[in-house]
mmCIF file of C-alpha atoms in Angstrom:
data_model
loop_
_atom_site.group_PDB
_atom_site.id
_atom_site.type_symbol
_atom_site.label_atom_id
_atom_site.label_comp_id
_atom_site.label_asym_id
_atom_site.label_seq_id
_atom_site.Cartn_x
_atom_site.Cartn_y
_atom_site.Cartn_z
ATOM 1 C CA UNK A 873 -34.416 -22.598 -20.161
ATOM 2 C CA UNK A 874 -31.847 -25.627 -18.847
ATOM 3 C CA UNK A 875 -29.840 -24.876 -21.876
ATOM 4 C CA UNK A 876 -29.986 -20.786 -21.669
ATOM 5 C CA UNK A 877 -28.539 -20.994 -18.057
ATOM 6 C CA UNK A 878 -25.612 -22.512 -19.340
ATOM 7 C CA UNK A 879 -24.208 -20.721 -21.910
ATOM 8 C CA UNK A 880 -25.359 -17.676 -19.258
ATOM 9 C CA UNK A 881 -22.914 -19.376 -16.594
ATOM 10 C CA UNK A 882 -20.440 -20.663 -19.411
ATOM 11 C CA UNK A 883 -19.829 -16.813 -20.841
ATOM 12 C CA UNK A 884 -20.488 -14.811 -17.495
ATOM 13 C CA UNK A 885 -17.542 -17.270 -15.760
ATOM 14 C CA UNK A 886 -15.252 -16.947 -18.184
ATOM 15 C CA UNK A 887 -15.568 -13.087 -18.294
ATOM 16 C CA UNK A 888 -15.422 -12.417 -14.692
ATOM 17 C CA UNK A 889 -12.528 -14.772 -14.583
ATOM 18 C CA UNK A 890 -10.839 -12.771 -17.716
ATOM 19 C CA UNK A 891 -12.294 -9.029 -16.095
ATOM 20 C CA UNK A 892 -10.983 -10.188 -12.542
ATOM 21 C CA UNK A 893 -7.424 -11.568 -13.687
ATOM 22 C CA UNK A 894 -6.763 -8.347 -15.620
ATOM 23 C CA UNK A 895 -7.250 -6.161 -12.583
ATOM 24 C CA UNK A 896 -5.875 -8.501 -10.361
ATOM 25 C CA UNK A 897 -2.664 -8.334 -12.486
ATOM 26 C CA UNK A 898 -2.742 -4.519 -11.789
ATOM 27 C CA UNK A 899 -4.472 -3.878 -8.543
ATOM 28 C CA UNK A 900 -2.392 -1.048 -8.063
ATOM 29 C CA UNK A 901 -3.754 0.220 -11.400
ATOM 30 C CA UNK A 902 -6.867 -0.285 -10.101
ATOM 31 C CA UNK A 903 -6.803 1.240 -7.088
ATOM 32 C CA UNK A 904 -5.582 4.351 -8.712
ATOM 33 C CA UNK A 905 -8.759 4.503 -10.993
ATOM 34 C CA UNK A 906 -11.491 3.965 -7.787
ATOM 35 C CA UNK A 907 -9.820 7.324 -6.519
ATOM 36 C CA UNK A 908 -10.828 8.689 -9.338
ATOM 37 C CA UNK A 909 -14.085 7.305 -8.876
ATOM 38 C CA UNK A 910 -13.640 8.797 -4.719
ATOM 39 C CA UNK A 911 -12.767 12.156 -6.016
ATOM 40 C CA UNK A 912 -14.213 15.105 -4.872
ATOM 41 C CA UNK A 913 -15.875 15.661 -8.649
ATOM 42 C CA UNK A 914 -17.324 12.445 -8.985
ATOM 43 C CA UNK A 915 -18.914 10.706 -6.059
ATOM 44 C CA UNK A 916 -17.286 12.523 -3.683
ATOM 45 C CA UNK A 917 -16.129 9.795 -1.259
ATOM 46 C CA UNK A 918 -13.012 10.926 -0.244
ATOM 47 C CA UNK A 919 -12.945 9.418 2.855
ATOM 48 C CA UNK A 920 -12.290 6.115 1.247
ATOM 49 C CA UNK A 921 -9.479 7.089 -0.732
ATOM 50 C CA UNK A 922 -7.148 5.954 1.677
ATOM 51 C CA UNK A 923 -8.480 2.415 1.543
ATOM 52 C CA UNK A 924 -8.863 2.593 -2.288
ATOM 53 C CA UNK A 925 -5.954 -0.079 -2.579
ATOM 54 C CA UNK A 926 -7.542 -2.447 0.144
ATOM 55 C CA UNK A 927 -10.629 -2.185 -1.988
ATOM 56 C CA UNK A 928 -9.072 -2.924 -4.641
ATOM 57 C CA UNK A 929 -7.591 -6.145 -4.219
ATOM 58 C CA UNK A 930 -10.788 -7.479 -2.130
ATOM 59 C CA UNK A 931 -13.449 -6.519 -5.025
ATOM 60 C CA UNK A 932 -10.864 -8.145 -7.659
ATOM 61 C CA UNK A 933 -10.139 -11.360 -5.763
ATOM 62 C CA UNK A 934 -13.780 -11.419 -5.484
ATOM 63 C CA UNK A 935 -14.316 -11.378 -8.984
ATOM 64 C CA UNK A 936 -11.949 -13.470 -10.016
ATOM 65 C CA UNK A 937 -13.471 -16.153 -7.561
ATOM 66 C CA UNK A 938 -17.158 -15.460 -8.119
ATOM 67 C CA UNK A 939 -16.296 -16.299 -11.996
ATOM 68 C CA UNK A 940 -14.590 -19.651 -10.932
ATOM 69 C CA UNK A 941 -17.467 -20.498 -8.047
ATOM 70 C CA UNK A 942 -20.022 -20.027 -11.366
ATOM 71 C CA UNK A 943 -18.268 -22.162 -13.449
ATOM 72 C CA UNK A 944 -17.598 -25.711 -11.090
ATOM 73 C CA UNK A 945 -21.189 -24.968 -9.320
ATOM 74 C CA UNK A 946 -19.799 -23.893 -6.214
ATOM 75 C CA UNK A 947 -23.154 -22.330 -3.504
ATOM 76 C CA UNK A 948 -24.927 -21.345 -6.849
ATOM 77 C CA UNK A 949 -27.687 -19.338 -4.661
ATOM 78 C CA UNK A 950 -24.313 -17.119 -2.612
ATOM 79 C CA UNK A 951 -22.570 -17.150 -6.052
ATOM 80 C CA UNK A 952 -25.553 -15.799 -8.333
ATOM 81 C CA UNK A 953 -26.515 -13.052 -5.542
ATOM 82 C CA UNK A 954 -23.448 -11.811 -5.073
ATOM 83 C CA UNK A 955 -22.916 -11.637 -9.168
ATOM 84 C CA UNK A 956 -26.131 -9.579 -9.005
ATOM 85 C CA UNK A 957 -25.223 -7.510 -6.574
ATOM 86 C CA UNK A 958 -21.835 -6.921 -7.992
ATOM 87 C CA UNK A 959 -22.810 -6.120 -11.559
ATOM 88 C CA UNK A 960 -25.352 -3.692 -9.635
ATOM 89 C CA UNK A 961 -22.739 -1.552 -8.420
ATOM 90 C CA UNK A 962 -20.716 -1.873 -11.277
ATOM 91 C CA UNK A 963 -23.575 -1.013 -13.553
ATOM 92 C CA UNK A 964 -24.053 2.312 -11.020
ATOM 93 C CA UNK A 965 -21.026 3.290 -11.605
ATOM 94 C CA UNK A 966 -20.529 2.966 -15.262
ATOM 95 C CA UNK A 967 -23.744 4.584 -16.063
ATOM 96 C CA UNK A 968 -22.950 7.672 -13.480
ATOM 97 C CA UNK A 969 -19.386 7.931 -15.320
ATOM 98 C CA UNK A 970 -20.920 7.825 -18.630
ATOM 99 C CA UNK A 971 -24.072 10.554 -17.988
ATOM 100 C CA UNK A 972 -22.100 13.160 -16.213
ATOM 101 C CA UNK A 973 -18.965 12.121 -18.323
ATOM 102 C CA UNK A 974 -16.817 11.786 -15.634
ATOM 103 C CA UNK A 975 -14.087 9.156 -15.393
ATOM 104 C CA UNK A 976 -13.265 8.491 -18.955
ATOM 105 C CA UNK A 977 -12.393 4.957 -18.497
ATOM 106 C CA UNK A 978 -13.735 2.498 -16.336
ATOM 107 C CA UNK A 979 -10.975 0.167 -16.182
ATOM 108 C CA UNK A 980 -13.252 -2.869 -16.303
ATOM 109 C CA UNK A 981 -9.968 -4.985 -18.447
ATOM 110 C CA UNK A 982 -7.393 -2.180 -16.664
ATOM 111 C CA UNK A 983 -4.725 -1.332 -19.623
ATOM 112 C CA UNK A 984 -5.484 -4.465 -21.538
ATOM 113 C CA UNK A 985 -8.577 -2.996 -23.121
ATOM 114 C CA UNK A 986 -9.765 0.241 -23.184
ATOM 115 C CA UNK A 987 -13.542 0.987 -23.244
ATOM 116 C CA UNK A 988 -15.599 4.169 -23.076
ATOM 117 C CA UNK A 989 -18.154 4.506 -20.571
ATOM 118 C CA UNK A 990 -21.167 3.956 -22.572
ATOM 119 C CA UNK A 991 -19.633 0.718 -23.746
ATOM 120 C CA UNK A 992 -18.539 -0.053 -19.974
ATOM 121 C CA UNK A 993 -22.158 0.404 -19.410
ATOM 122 C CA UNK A 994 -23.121 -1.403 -22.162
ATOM 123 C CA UNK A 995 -21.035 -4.512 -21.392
ATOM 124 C CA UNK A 996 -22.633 -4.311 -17.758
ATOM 125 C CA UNK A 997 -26.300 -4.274 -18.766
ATOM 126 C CA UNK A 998 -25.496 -7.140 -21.104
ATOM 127 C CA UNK A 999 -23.874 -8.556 -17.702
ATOM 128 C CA UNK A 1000 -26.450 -8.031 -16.100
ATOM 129 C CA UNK A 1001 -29.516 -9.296 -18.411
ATOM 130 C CA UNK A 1002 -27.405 -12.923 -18.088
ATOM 131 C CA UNK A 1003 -27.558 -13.150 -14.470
ATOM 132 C CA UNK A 1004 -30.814 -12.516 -14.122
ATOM 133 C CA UNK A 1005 -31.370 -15.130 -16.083
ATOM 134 C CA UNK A 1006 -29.021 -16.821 -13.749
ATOM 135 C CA UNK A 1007 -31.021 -15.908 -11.196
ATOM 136 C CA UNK A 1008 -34.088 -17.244 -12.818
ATOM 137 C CA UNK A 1009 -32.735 -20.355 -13.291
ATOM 138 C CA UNK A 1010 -30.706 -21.077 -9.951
ATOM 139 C CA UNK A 1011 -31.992 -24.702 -9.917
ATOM 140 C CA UNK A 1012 -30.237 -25.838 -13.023
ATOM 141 C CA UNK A 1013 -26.696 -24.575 -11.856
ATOM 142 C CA UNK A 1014 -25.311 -27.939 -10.655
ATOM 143 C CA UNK A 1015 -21.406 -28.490 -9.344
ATOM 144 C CA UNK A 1016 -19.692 -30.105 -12.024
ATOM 145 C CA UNK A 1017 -17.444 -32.274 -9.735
ATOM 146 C CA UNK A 1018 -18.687 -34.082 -6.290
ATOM 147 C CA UNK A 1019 -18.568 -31.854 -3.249
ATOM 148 C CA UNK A 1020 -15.577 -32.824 -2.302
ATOM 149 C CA UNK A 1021 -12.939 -31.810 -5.153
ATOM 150 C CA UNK A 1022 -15.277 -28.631 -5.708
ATOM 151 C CA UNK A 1023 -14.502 -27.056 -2.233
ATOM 152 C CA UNK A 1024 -10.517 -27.915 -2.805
ATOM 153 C CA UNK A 1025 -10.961 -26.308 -6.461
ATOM 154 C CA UNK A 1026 -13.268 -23.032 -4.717
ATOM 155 C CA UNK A 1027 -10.357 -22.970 -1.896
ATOM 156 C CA UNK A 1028 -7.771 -23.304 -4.222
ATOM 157 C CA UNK A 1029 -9.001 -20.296 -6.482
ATOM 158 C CA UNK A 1030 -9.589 -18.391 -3.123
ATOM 159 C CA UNK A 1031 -5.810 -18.361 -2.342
ATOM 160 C CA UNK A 1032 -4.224 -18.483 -5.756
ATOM 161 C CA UNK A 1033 -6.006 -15.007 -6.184
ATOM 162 C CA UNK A 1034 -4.727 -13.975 -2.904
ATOM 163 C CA UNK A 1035 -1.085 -14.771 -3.524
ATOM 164 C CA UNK A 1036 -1.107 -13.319 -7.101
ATOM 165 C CA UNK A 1037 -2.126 -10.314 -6.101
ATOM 166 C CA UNK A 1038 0.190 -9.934 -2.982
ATOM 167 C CA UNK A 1039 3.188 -10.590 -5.471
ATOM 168 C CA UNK A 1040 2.249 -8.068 -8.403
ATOM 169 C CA UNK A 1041 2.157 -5.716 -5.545
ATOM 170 C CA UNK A 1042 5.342 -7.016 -4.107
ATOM 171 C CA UNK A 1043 6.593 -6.906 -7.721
ATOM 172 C CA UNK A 1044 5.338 -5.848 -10.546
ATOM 173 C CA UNK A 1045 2.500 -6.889 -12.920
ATOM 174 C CA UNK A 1046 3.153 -10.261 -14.801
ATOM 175 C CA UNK A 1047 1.886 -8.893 -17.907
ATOM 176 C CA UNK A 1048 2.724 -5.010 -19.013
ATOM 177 C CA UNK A 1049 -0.189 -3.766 -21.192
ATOM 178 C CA UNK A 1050 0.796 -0.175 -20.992
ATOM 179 C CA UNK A 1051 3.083 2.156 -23.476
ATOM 180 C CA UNK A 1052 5.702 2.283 -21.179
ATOM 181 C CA UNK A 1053 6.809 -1.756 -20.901
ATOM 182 C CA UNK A 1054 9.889 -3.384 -21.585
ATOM 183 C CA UNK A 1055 10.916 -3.388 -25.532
ATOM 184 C CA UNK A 1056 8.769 0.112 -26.016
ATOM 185 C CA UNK A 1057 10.063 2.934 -27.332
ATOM 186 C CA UNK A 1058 9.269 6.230 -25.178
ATOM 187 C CA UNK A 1059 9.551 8.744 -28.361
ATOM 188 C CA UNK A 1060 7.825 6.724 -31.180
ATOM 189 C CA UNK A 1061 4.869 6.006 -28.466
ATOM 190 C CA UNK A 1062 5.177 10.147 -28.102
ATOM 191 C CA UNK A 1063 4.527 10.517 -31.962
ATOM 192 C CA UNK A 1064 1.772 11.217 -34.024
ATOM 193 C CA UNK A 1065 1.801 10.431 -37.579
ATOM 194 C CA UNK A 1066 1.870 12.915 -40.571
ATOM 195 C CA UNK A 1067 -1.227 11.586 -41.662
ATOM 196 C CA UNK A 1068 -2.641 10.540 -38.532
ATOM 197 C CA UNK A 1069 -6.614 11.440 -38.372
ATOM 198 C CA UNK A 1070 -7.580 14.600 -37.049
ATOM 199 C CA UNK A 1071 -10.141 15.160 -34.054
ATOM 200 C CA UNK A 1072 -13.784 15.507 -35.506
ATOM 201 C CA UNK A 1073 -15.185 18.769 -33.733
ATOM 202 C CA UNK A 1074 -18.612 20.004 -34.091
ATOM 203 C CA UNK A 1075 -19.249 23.616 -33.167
ATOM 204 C CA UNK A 1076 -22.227 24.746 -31.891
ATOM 205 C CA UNK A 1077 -22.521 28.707 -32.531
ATOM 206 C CA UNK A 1078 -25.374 30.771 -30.473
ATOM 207 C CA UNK A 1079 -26.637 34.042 -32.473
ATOM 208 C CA UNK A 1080 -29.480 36.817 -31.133
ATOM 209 C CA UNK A 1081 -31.188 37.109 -34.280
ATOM 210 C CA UNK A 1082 -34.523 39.630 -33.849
ATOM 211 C CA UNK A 1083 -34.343 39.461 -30.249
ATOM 212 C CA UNK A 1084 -34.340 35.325 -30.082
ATOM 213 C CA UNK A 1085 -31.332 33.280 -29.621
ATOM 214 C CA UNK A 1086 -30.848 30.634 -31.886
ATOM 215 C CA UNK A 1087 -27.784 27.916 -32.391
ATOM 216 C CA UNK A 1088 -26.538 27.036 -35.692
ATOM 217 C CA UNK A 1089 -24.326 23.583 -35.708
ATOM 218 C CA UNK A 1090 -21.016 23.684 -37.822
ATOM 219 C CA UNK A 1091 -17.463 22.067 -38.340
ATOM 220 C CA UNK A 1092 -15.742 24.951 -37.372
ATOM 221 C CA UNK A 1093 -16.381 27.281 -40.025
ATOM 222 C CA UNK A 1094 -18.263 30.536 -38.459
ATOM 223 C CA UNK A 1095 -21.544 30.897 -39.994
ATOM 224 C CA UNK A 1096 -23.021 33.363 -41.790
ATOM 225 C CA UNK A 1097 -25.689 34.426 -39.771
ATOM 226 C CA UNK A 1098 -27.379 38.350 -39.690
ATOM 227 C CA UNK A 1099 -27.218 38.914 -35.740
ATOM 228 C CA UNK A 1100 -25.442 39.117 -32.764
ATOM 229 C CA UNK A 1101 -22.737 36.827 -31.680
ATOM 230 C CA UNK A 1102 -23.883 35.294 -28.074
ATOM 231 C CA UNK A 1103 -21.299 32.409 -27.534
ATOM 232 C CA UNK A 1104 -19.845 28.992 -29.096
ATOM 233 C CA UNK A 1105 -19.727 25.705 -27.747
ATOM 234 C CA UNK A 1106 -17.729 22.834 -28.917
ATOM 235 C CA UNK A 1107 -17.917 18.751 -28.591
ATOM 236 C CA UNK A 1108 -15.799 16.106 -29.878
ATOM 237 C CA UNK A 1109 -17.566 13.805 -32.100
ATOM 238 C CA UNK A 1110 -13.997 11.846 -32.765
ATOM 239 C CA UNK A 1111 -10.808 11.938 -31.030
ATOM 240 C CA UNK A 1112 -8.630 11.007 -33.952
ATOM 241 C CA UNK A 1113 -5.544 9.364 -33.559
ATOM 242 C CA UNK A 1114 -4.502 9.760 -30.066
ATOM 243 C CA UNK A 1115 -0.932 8.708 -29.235
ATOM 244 C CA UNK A 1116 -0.053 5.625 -26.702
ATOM 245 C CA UNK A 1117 1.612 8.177 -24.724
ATOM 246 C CA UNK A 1118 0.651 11.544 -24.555
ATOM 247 C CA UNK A 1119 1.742 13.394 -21.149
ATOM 248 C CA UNK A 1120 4.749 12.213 -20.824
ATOM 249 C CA UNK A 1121 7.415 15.452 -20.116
ATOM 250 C CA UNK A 1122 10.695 15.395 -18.158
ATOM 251 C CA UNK A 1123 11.655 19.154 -16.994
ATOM 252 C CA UNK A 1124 13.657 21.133 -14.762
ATOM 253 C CA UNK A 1125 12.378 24.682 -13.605
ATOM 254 C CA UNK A 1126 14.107 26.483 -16.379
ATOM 255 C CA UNK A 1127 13.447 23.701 -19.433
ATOM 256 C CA UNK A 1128 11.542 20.247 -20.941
ATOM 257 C CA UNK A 1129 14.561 18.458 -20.836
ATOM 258 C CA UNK A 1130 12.423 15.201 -22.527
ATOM 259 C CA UNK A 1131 14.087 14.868 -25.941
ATOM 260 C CA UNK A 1132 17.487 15.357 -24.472
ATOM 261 C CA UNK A 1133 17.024 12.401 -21.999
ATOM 262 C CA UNK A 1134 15.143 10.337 -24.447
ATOM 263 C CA UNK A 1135 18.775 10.316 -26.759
ATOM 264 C CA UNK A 1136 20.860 8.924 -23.808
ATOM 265 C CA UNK A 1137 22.167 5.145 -24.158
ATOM 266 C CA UNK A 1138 22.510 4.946 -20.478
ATOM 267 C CA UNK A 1139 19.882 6.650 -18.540
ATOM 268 C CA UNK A 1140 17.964 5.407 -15.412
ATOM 269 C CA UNK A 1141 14.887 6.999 -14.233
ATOM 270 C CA UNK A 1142 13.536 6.186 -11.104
ATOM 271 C CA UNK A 1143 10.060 7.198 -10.587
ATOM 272 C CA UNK A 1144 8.495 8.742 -7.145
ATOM 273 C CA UNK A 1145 4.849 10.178 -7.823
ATOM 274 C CA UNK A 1146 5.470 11.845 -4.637
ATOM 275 C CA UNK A 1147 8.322 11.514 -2.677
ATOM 276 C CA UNK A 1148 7.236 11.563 0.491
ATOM 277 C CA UNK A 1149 4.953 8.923 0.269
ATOM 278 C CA UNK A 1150 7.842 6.860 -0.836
ATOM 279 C CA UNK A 1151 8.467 3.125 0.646
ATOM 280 C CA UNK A 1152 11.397 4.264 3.398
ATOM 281 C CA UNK A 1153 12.696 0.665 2.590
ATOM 282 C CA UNK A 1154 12.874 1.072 -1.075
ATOM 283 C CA UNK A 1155 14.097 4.720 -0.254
ATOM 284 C CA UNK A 1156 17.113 3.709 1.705
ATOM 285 C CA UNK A 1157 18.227 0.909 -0.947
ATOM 286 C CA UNK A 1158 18.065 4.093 -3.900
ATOM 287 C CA UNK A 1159 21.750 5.602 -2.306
ATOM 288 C CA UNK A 1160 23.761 1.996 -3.109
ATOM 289 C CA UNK A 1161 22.214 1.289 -6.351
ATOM 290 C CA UNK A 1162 22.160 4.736 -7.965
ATOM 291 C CA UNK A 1163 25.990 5.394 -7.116
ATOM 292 C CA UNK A 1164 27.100 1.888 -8.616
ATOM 293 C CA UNK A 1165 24.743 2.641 -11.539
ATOM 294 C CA UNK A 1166 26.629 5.725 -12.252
ATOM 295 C CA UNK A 1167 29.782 4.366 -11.696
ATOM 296 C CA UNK A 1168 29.178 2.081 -14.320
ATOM 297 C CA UNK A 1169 28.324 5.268 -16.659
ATOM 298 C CA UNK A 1170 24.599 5.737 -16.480
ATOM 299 C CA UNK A 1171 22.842 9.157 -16.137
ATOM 300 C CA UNK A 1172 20.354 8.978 -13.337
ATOM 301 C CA UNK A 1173 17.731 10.851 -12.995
ATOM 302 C CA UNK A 1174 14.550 11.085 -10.389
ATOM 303 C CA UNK A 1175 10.811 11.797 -11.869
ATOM 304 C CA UNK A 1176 7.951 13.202 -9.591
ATOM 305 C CA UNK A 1177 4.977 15.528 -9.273
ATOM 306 C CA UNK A 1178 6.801 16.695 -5.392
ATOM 307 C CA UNK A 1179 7.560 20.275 -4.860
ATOM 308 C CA UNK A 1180 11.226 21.772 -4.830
ATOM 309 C CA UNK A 1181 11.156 21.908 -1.219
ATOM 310 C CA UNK A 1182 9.971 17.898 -0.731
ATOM 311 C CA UNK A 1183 12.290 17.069 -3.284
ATOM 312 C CA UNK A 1184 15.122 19.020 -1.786
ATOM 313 C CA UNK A 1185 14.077 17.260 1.658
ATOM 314 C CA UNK A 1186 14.138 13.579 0.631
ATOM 315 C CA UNK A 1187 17.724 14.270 -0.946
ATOM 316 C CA UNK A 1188 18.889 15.141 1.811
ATOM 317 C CA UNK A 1189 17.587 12.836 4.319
ATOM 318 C CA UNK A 1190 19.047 10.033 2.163
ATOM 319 C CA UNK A 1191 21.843 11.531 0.614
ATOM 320 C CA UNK A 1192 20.655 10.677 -3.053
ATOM 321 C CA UNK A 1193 22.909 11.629 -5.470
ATOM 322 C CA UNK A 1194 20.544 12.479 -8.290
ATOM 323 C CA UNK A 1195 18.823 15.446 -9.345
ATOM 324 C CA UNK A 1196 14.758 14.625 -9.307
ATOM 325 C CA UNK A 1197 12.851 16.553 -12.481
ATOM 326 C CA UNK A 1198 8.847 17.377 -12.606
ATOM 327 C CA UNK A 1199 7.007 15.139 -14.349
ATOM 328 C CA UNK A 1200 3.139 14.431 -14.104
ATOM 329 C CA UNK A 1201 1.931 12.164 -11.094
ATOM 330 C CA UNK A 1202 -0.287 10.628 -13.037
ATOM 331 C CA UNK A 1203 2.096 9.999 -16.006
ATOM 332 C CA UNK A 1204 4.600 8.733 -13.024
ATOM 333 C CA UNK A 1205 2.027 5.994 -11.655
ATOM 334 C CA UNK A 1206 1.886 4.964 -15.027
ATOM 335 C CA UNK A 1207 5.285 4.654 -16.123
ATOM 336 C CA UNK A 1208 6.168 1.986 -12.943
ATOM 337 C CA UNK A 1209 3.438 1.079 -10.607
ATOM 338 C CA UNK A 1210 6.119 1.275 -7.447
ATOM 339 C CA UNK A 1211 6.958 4.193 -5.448
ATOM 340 C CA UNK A 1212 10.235 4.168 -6.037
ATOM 341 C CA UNK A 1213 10.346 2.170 -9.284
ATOM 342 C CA UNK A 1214 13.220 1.879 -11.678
ATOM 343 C CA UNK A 1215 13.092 2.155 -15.297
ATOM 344 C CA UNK A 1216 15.992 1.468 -17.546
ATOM 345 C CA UNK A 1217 16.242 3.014 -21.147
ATOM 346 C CA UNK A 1218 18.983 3.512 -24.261
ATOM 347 C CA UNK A 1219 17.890 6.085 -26.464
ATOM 348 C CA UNK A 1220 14.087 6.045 -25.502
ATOM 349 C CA UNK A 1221 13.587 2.283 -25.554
ATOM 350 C CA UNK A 1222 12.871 0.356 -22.115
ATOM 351 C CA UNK A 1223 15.224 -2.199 -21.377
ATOM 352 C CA UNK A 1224 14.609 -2.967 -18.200
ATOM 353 C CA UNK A 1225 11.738 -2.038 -15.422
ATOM 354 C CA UNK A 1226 11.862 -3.244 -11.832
ATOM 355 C CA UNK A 1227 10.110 -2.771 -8.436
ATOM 356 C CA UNK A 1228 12.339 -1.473 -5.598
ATOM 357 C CA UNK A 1229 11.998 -4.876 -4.048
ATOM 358 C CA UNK A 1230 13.951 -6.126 -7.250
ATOM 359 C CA UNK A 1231 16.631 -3.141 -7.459
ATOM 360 C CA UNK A 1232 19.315 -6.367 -6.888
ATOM 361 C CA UNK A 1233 18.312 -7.894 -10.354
ATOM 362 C CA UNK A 1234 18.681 -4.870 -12.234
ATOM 363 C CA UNK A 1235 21.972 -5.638 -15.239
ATOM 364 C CA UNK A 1236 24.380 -2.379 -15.285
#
């Protein structure tokens, strides 16, 4: 047993640690996917939408420390309980996503690692099978170091979490794991191949033959079946190859202007999900740096989900320069996890990417 709670505090450390430092390198990104989670359609907890972001950075912080408290020995008994009563929730959550197919990614490793949410369940109840065997064996979970230099180690974890999440959000995230980072290339992340697979569908056709309904299960093809035709549903047994990027749009009310943006060597695009929710700070510094970026002969351009009339509001009140095109709010928290954010591109490929607190080390 001595031995089995070891390797079950050796592995479940070191993936709370990994889980935890993922997120916490995105908290933003994380806080975007427990409003999902808030939403109206899936727990319905909108109320605490507000504070999603709050939450966010407390429950990864948490994790991250938890993992490290597991791993040196630190108050096994408050450690193990509040694994098991974070892997709890976790599981809850996972397994509600998955059944009523809700939120079609977890975010458990954020944009590093994309799981479904039967394997996000999966990876839980696994989780969760090692710390009750944690639990079971509380006694043999020892500190590694003398009390001392394990409370400076716990503390020190405590506020190195702290700080690194207070500067990704002050920033940006250390490490980019999505389509849209530095050295990408917007279009060929756009593209599917020629001979990319093709979604697996599977049909399921309903028929009133003699009076009974009865469902006949195809690929597509309609069957050949002597009665009535009642209905069809369909469900998607493989996606196929699904691009990196795959709503990304840039368009005007008359046109998608995409490709034609995507071909400039100069362009700037600096993204607002929703303009008036916009850091005034970081709004105020867009006038300066937008006209000296276009005096040194780059096209700038605005993205956002706003209306025409918010859009037409916040140029005026700060006298931007720039026209601001529709693009999808979730595609925009994406692209630059700042509101504003600047992205820099020649002909589709990112050059440079910077939160509005870093407009000043941005190369024209």
């Amino acid at each position: 047993m001595k031995y089995i709670v070891q390797l079950s505090r050796i592995f479940t450390g070191i993936l709370f640690i990994i889980s935890g430092f993922i997120k916490l390198n995105d908290p933003l990104g994380f806080s975007y996917k427990l409003e999902e989670y808030f939403g109206a359609d899936v727990l319905n907890l909108e109320f605490l939408i507000p504070y999603a972001l709050g939450i966010s950075v407390i429950v990864v912080v948490f994790e991250v420390v938890l993992g490290v408290f597991l791993l040196i020995g630190y108050k096994p008994k408050f450690t193990v309980w509040s694994l098991l009563l974070m892997i709890v929730f976790f599981s809850f959550l996972t397994f509600y996503s998955a059944y009523f197919d809700k939120v079609k990614d977890c975010g458990c490793f954020g944009d590093a690692l994309k799981l479904t949410p039967w394997e996000s369940f999966t990876k839980d109840i696994v989780l969760l099978v090692l710390i009750l065997i944690l639990f079971a064996g509380v006694k043999y979970i020892k500190p590694i170091f003398s009390k001392l230099p394990t409370t400076v180690i716990a503390l020190v974890a405590f506020i190195s979490s702290l700080w690194f999440g207070y500067h990704v959000l002050m920033h940006l995230p250390s490490i980019d794991f999505r389509a849209y980072a530095i050295g990408k290339n917007l279009p060929e992340e756009m593209a599917v191949p020629e001979d990319a697979q093709k979604p697996i569908l599977e049909y399921t056709w309903t028929f009133n033959v003699n009076g009974e309904e009865e469902e006949f299960v195809t690929n597509g093809s309609y069957p050949s079946v002597d009665g009535d035709y009642v209905g069809v549903e369909t469900k998607t047994i493989d996606e196929g190859y699904v691009p990196a990027i795959q709503d990304f749009s840039i368009e005007s009310d008359e046109e998608d202007l995409t490709t034609y943006f995507m071909e400039k060597e100069k362009l700037i695009m600096i993204t607002m999900y929703n303009v008036m929710k916009g850091e005034a700070e970081g709004m105020r510094k867009l006038k300066s740096f937008s006209d000296e970026a276009i005096k040194n002969g780059y096209t700038v351009i605005g993205l956002s989900s706003s209306g025409p009339e918010d859009k037409a509001q916040i140029k005026s009140d700060y006298n931007l320069n720039f026209d601001i095109y529709l693009c999808d709010e979730k595609v925009v928290k994406t692209i630059v996890r700042a509101n504003p954010g600047v992205i820099v591109l020649n002909k589709g490929t990112v050059t440079q990417k910077n939160h509005w607190n870093d407009l000043e080390d941005i190369t024209l």
